[in-house]
mmCIF file of C-alpha atoms in Angstrom:
data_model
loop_
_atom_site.group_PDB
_atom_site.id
_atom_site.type_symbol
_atom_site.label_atom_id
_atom_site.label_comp_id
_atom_site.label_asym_id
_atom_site.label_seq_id
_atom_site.Cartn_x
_atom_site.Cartn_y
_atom_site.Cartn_z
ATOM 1 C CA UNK A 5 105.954 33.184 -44.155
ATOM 2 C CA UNK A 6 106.533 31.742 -40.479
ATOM 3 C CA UNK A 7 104.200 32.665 -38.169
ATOM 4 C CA UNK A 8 104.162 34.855 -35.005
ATOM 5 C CA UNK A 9 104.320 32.192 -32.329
ATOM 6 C CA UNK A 10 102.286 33.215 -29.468
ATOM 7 C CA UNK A 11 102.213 29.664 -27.646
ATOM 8 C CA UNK A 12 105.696 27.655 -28.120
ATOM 9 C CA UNK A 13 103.483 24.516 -27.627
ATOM 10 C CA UNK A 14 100.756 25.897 -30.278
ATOM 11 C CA UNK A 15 99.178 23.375 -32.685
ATOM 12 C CA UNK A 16 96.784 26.082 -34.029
ATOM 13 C CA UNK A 17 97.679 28.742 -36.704
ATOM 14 C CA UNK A 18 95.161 31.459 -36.966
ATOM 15 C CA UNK A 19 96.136 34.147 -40.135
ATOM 16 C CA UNK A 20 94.408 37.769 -39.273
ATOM 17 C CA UNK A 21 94.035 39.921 -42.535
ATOM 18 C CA UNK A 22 93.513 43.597 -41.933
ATOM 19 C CA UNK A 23 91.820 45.560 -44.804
ATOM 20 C CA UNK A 24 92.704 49.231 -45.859
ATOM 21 C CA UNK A 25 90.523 52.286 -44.564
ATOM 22 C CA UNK A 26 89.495 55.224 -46.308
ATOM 23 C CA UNK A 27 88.723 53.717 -49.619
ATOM 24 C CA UNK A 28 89.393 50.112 -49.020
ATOM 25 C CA UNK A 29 87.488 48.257 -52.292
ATOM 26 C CA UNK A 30 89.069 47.929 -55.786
ATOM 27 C CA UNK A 31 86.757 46.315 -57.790
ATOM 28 C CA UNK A 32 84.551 44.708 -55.094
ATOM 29 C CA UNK A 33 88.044 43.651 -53.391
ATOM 30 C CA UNK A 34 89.071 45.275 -50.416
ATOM 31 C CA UNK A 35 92.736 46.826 -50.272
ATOM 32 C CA UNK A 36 94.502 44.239 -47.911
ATOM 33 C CA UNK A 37 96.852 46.431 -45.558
ATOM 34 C CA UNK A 38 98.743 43.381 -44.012
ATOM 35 C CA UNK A 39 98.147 39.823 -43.285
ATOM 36 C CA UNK A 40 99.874 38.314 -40.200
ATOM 37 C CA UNK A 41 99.759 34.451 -39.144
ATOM 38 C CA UNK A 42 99.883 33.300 -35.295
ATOM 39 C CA UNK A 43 100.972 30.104 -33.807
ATOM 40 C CA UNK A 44 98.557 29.627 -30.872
ATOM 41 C CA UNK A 45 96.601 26.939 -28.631
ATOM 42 C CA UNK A 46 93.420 25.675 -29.758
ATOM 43 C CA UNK A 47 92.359 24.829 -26.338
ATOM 44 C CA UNK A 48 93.236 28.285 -24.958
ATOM 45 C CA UNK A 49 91.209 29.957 -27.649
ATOM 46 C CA UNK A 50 88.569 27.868 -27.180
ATOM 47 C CA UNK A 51 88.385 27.936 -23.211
ATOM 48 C CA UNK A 52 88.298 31.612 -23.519
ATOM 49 C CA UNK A 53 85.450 32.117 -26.241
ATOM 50 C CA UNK A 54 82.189 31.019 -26.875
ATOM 51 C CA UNK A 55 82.524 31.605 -30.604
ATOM 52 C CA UNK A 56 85.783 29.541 -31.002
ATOM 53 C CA UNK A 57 84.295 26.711 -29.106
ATOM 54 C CA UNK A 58 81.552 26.593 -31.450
ATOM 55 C CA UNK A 59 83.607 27.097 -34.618
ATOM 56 C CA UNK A 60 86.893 24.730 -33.589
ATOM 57 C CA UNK A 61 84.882 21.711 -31.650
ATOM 58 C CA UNK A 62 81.300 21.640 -33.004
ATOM 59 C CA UNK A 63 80.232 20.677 -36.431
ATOM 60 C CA UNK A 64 81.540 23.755 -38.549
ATOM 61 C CA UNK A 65 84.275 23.095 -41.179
ATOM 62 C CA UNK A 66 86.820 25.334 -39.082
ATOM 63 C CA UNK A 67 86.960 22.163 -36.564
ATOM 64 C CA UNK A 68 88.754 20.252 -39.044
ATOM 65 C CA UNK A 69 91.371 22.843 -40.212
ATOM 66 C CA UNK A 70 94.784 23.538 -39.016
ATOM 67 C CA UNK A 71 94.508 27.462 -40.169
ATOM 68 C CA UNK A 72 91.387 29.680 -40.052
ATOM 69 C CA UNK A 73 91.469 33.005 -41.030
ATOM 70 C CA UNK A 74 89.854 36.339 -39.532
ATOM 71 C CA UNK A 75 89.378 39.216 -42.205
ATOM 72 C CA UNK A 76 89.044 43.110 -41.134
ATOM 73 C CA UNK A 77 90.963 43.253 -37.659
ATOM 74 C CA UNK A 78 93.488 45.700 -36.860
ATOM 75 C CA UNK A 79 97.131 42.894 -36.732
ATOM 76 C CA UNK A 80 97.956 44.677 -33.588
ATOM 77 C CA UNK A 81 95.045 44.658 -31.821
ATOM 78 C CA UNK A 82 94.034 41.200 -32.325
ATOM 79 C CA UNK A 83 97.900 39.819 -31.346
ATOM 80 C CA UNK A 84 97.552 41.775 -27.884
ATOM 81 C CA UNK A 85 94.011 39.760 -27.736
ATOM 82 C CA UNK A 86 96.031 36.797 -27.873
ATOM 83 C CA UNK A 87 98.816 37.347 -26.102
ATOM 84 C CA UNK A 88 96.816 38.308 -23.412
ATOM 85 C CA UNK A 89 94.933 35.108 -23.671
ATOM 86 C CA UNK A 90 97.312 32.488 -23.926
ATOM 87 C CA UNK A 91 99.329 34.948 -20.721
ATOM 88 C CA UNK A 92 102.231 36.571 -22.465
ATOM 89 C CA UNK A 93 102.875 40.210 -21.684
ATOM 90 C CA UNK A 94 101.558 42.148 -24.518
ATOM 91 C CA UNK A 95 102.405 46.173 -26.002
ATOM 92 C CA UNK A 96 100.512 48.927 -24.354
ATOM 93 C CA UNK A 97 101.794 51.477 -26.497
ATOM 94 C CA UNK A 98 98.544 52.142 -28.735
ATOM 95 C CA UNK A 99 96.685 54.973 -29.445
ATOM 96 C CA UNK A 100 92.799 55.700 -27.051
ATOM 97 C CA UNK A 101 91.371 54.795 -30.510
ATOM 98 C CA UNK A 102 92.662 51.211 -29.861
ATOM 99 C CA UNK A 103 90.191 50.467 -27.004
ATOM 100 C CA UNK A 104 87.153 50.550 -29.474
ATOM 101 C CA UNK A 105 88.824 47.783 -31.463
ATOM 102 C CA UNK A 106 89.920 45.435 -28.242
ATOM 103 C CA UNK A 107 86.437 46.209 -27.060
ATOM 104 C CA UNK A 108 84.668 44.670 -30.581
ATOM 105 C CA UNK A 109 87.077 41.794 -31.139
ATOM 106 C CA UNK A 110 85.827 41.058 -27.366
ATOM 107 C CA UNK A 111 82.024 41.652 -28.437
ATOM 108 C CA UNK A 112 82.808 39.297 -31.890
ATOM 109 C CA UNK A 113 84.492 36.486 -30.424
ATOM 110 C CA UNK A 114 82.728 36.684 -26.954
ATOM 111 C CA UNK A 115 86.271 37.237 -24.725
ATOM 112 C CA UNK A 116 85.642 38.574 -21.485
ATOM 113 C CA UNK A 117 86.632 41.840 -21.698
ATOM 114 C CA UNK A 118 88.123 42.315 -18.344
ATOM 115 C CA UNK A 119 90.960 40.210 -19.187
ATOM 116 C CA UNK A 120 92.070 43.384 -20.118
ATOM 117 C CA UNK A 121 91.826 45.197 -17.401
ATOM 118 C CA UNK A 122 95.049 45.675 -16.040
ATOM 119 C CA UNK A 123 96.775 45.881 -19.666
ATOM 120 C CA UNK A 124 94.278 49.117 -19.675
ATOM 121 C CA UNK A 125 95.827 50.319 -16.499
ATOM 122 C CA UNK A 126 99.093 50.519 -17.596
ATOM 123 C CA UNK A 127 98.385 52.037 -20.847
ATOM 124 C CA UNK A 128 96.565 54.375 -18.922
ATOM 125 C CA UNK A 129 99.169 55.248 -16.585
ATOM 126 C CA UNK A 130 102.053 55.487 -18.946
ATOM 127 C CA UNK A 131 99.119 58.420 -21.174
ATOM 128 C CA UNK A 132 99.576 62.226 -21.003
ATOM 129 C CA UNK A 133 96.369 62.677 -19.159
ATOM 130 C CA UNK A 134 96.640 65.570 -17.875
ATOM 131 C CA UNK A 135 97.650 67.407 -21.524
ATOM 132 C CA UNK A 136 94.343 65.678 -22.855
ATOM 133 C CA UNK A 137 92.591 67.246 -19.946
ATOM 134 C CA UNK A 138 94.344 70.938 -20.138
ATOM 135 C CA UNK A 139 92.704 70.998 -24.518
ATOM 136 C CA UNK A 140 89.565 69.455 -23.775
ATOM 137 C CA UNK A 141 87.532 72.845 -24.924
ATOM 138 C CA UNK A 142 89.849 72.877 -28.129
ATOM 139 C CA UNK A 143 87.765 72.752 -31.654
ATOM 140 C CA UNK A 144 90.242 70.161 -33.073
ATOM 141 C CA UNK A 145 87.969 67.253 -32.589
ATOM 142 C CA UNK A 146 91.280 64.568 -33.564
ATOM 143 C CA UNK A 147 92.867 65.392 -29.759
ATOM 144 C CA UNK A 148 91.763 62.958 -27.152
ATOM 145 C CA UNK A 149 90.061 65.098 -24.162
ATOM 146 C CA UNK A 150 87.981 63.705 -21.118
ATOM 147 C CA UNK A 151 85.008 62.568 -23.426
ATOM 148 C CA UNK A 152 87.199 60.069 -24.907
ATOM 149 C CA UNK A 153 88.112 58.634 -21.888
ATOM 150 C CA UNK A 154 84.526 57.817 -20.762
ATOM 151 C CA UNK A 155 83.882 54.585 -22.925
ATOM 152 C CA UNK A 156 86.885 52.709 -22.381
ATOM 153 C CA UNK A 157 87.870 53.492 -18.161
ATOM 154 C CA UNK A 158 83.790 51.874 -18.175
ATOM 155 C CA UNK A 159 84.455 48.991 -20.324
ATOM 156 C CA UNK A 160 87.748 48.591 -18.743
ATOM 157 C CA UNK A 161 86.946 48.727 -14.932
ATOM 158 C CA UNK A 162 89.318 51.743 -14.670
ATOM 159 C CA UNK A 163 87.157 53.338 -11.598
ATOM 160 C CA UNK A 164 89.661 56.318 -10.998
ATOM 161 C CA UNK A 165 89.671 57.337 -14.670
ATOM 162 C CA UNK A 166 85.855 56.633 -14.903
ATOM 163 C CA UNK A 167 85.908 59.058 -11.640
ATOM 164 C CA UNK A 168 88.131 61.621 -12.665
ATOM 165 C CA UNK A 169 86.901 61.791 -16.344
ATOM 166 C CA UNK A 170 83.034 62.323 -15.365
ATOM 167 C CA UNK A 171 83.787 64.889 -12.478
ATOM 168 C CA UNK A 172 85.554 66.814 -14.920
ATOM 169 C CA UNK A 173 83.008 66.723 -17.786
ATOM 170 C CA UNK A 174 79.881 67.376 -15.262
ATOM 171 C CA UNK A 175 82.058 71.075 -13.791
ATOM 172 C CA UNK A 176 83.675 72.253 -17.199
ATOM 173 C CA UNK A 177 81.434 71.715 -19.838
ATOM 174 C CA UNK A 178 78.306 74.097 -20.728
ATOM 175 C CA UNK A 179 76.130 71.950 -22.830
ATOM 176 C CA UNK A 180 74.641 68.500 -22.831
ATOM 177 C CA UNK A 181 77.421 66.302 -21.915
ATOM 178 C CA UNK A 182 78.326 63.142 -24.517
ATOM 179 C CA UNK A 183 80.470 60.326 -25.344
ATOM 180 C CA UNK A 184 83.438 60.586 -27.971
ATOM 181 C CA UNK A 185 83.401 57.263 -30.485
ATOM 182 C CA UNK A 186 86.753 58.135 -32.783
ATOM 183 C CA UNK A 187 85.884 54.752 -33.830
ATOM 184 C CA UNK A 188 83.603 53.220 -37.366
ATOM 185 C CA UNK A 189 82.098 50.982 -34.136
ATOM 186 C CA UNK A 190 79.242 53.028 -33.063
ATOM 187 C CA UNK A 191 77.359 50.409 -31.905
ATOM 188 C CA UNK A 192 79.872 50.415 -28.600
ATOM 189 C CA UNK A 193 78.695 53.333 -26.252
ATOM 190 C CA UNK A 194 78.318 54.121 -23.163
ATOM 191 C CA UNK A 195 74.501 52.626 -21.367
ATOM 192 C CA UNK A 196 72.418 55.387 -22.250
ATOM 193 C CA UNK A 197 71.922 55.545 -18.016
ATOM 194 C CA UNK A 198 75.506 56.810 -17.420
ATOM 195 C CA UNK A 199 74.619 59.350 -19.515
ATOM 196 C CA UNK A 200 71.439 60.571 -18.542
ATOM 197 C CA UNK A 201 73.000 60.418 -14.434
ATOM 198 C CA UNK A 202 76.058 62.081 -15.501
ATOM 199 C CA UNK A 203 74.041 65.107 -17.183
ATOM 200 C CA UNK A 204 71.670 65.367 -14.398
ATOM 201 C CA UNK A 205 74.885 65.471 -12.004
ATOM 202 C CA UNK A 206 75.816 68.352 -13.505
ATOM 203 C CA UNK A 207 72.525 70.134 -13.265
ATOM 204 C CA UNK A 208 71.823 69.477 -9.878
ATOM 205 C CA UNK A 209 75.338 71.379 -8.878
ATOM 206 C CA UNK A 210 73.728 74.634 -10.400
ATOM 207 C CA UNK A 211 71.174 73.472 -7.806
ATOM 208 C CA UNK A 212 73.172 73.266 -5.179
ATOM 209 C CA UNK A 213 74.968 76.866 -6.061
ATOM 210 C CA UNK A 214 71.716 78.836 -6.643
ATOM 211 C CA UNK A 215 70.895 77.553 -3.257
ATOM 212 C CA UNK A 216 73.873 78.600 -1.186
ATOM 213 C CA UNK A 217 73.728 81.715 -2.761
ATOM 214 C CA UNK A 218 70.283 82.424 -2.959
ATOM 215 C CA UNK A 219 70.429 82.148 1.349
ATOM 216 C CA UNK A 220 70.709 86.024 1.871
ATOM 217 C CA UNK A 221 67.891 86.694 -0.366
ATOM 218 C CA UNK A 222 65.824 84.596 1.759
ATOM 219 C CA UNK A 223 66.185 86.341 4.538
ATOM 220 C CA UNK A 224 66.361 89.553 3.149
ATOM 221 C CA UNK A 225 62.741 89.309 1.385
ATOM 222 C CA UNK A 226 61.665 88.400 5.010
ATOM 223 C CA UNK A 227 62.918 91.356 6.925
ATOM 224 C CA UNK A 228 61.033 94.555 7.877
ATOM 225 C CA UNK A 229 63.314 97.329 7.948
ATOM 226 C CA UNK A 230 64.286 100.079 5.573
ATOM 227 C CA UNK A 231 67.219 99.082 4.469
ATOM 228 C CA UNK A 232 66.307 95.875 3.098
ATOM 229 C CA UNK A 233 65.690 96.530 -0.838
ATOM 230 C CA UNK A 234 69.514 98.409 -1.095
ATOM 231 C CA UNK A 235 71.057 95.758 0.579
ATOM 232 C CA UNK A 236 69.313 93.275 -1.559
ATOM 233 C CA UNK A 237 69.958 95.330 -4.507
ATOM 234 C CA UNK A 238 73.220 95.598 -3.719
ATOM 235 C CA UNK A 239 74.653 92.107 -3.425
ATOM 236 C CA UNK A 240 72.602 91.127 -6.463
ATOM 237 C CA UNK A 241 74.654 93.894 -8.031
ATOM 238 C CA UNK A 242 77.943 92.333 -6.823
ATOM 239 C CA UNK A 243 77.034 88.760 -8.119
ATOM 240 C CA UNK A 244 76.231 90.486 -11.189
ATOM 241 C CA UNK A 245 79.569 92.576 -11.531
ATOM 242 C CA UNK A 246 81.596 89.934 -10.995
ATOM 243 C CA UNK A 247 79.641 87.332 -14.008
ATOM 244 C CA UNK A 248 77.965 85.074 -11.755
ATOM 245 C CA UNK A 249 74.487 86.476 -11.961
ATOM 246 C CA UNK A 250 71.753 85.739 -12.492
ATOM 247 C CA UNK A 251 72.326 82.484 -12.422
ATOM 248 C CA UNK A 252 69.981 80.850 -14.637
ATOM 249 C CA UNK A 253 71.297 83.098 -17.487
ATOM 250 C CA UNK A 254 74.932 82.825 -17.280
ATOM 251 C CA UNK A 255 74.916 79.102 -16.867
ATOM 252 C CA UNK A 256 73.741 78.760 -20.420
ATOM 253 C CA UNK A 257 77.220 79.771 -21.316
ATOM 254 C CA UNK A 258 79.240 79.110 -18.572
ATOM 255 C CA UNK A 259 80.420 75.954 -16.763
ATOM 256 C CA UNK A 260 79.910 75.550 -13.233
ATOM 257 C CA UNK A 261 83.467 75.487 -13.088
ATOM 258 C CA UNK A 262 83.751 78.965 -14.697
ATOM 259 C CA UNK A 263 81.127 80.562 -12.843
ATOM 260 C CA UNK A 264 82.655 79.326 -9.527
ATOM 261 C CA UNK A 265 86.391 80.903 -10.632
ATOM 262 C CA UNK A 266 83.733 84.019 -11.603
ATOM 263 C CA UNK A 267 82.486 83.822 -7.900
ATOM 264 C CA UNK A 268 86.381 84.354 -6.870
ATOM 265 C CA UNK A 269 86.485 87.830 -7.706
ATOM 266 C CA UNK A 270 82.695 88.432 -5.602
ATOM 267 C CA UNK A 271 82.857 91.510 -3.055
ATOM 268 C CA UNK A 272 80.196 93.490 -1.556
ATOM 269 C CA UNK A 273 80.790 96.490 0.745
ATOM 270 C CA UNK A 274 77.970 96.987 2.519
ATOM 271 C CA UNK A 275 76.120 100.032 2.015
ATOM 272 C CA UNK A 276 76.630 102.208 5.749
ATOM 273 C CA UNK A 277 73.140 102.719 6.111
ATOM 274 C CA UNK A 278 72.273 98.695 6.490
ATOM 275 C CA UNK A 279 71.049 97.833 9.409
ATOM 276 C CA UNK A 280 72.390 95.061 12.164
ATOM 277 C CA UNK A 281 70.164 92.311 10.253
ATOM 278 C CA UNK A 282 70.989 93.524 7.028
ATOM 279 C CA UNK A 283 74.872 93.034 8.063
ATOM 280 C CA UNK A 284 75.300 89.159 6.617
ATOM 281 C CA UNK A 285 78.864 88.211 5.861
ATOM 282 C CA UNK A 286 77.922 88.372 1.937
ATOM 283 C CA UNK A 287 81.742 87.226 1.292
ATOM 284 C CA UNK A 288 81.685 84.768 4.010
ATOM 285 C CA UNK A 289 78.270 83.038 2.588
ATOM 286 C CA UNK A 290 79.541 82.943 -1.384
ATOM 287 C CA UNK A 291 82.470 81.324 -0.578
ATOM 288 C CA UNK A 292 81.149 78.597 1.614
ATOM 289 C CA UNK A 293 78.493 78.241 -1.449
ATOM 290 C CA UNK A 294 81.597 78.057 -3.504
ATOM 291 C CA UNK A 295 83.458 74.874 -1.797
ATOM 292 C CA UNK A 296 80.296 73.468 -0.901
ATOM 293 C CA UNK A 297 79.948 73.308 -4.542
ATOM 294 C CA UNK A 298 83.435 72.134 -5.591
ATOM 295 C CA UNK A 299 83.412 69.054 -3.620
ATOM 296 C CA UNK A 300 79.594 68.115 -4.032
ATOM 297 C CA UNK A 301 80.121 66.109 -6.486
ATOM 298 C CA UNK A 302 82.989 63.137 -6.770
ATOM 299 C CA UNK A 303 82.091 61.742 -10.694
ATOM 300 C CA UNK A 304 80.553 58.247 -11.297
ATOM 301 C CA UNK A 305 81.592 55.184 -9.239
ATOM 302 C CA UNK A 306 82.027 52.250 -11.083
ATOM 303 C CA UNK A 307 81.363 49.919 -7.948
ATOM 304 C CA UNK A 308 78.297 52.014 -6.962
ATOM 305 C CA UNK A 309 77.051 51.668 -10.512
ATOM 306 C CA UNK A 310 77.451 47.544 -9.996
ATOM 307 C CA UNK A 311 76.001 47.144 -6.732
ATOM 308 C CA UNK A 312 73.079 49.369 -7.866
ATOM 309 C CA UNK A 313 72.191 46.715 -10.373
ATOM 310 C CA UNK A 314 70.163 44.647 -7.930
ATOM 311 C CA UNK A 315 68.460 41.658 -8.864
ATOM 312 C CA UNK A 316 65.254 42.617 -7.154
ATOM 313 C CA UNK A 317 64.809 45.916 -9.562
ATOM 314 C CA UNK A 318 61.425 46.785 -7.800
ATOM 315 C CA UNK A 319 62.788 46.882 -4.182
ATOM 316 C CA UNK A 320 65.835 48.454 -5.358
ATOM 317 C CA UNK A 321 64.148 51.365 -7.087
ATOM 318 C CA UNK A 322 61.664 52.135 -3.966
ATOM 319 C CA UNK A 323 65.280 51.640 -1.624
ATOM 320 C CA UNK A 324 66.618 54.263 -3.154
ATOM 321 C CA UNK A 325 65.250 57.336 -1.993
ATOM 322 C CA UNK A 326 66.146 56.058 1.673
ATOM 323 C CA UNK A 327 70.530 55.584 1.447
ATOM 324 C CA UNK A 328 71.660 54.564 4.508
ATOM 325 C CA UNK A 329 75.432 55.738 5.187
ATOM 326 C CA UNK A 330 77.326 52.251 4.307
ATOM 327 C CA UNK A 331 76.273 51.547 1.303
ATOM 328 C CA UNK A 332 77.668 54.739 -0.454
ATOM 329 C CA UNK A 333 80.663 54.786 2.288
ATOM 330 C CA UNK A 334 82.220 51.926 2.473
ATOM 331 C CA UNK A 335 82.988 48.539 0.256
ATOM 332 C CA UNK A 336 84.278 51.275 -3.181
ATOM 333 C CA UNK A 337 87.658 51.219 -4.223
ATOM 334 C CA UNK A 338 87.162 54.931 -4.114
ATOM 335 C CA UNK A 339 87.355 55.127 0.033
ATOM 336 C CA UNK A 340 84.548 57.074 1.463
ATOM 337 C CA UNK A 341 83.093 59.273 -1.256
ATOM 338 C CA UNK A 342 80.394 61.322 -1.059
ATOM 339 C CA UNK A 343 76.563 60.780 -1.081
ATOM 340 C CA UNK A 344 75.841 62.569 -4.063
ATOM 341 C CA UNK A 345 78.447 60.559 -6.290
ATOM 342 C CA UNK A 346 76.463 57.027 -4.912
ATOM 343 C CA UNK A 347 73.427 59.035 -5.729
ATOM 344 C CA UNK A 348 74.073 59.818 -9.364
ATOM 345 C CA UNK A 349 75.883 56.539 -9.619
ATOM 346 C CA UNK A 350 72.630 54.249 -9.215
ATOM 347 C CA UNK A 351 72.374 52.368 -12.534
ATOM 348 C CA UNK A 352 68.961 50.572 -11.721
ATOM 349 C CA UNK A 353 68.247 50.037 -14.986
ATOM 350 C CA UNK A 354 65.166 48.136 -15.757
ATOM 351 C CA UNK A 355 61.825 49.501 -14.160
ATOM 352 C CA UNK A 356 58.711 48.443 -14.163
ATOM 353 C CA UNK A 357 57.916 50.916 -17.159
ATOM 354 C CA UNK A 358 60.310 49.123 -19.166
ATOM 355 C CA UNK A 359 58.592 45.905 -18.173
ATOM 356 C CA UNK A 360 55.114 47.150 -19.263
ATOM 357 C CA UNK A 361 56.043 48.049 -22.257
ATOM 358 C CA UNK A 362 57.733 44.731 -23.066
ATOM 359 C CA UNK A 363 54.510 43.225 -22.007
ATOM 360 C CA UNK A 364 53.052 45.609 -24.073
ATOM 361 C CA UNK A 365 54.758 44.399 -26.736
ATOM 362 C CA UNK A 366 54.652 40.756 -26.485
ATOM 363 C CA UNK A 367 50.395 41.035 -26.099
ATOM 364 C CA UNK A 368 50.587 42.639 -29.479
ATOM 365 C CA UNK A 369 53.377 41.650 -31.893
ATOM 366 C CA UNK A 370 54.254 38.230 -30.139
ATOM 367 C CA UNK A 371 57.973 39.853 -29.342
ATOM 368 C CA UNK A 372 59.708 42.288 -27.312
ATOM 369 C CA UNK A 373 61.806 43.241 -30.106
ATOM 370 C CA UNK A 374 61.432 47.040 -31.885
#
């Protein structure tokens, strides 16, 4: 069988055998699904990987064989690895589940993953986003929706998926908000962080909505005349009518993005006998709570989450309370975003609990390993 030539001037042949799923042994053998061979550059494979350095010029038998073979990658996959490598314009038509796979053969052979970056944007561009995003409450758990999207637009340095993917998660879904692996790899996620600040995004715009809305109550419980406890009464009764109320309650089934379209139908004709303080603009006040909460919150930035990974982790976490305007502002790709999405897009990572308890660890077992 001739090989695949990848490099014209190759003088390295590497064979890729990719084993059956599903049930893939046979008497201790696994099912082979294909074997393909590829004519590449030794010195390109090992410039670009740690592992292939060590296998093809150190002391390992590999270093002294014109062939070497890699057993249980996807053909595909690992040819767009290499033709992305050695600079030749690879396929981008492969399914989301693909990224999983690019992402371990990176994590195996110790590629730098960015290399596929912009082979991710244009699979991503030429994708039917916005179909995956218009079934993403369906119960078929097969169809790619926004979760899916959350792993690989990280790995991938894709900030306007990343972006667009976590604002829609943190307004439209109810529950605790997770990661989609379609993928036998389940040792790639997301950092447990993204999750944690994309979940507590999402609670503080209930926050933020309570709050706005909560403003004539405020003032109501503070006045003195008679009219007070109707009026109050009466546009609790409207929030309630129209399924946004109380809030607490109905955000344990609803998204924030279904109580705000709830909040749409909110009208409150004030009773006749209310008096000149009683006589807020109810209407005026829930819809200013209602864009106030639409655009708090932007989704995750991917540069935010980079330059929050200071070196000094101890002066970064006591920095952070006190933003100052350019450093959520300006230097993003995403131009001038808002405070709350460099907020929820610190990624400080390490604290100083983390490094008691590894010193914790290392005074008793002699390692910081679990």
């Amino acid at each position: 069988m001739s090989p695949t030539v990848i490099a014209e001037d190759g003088d390295f042949l590497l064979e890729v055998i990719e084993w059956g799923r599903g049930k893939p042994w046979i008497n201790k053998e696994p099912i082979i699904r294909g074997t393909e061979v590829f004519k590449v550059s030794r010195n390109i494979l090992m410039d670009s990987s740690q592992v292939f350095t060590s296998m093809l010029g150190g002391g390992w038998k590999e270093a002294h064989q014109s062939i070497i073979t890699l057993k249980d990658w996807t053909i595909l996959y690992m040819q767009i690895w290499l033709q992305v490598l050695h600079s030749v314009i690879p396929t981008s038509e492969v399914p989301i589940e693909a990224m999983w796979h690019m992402a371990k053969i990176a994590d195996c052979y110790r590629f730098d993953v960015l290399k596929l970056k912009d082979w991710f944007a244009k699979w991503y561009q030429h994708q039917p986003i916005s179909i995956w995003y218009a079934q993403y409450n369906t119960q078929d758990h097969s169809l790619p929706n926004p979760k899916w999207l959350l792993y690989p637009c990280y790995t991938f340095d894709h900030y306007q998926g990343l972006m667009q993917a976590t604002k829609f998660c943190a307004y439209r879904y109810t529950h605790h908000i997770g990661e989609v692996n379609p993928t036998r790899f389940y040792d790639l996620h997301l950092p447990s962080r993204v999750i944690q600040q994309l979940n507590a995004a999402k609670g503080r715009l209930r926050t933020v909505l309570h709050r706005d809305l909560y403003e004539p109550n405020d003032k109501l419980l503070k006045a003195t005349c008679s009219c007070k406890e109707h009026t109050l009464w009466g546009y609790e009764k409207a929030l309630t009518v129209c399924g946004a109320w109380p809030l607490e309650r109905v955000a344990q089934e609803s998204s924030i993005y279904g109580i705000l379209s709830h909040l749409s139908r909110f009208t409150y004709p004030l009773p006749s006998s209310a008096c000149s303080l009683c006589r807020l603009d109810y209407e005026k006040i829930v819809e200013r709570g209602k864009l106030h909460t639409e655009n708090y919150f932007g989704g995750l930035c991917l540069d935010c989450m980079d330059a929050s990974k200071a070196d000094d982790e101890d002066h970064d976490y006591w920095s952070h309370g006190a933003p100052k305007e350019h450093e959520f502002v300006y230097g993003c790709r995403a131009k001038r975003h808002s405070q709350p999405t460099w907020y929820f897009s610190y990624m400080g990572r390490k604290q100083r609990r983390d490094k008691l308890h590894r010193g914790q660890k290392m005074a008793r077992y002699g390692s910081d390993s679990e």
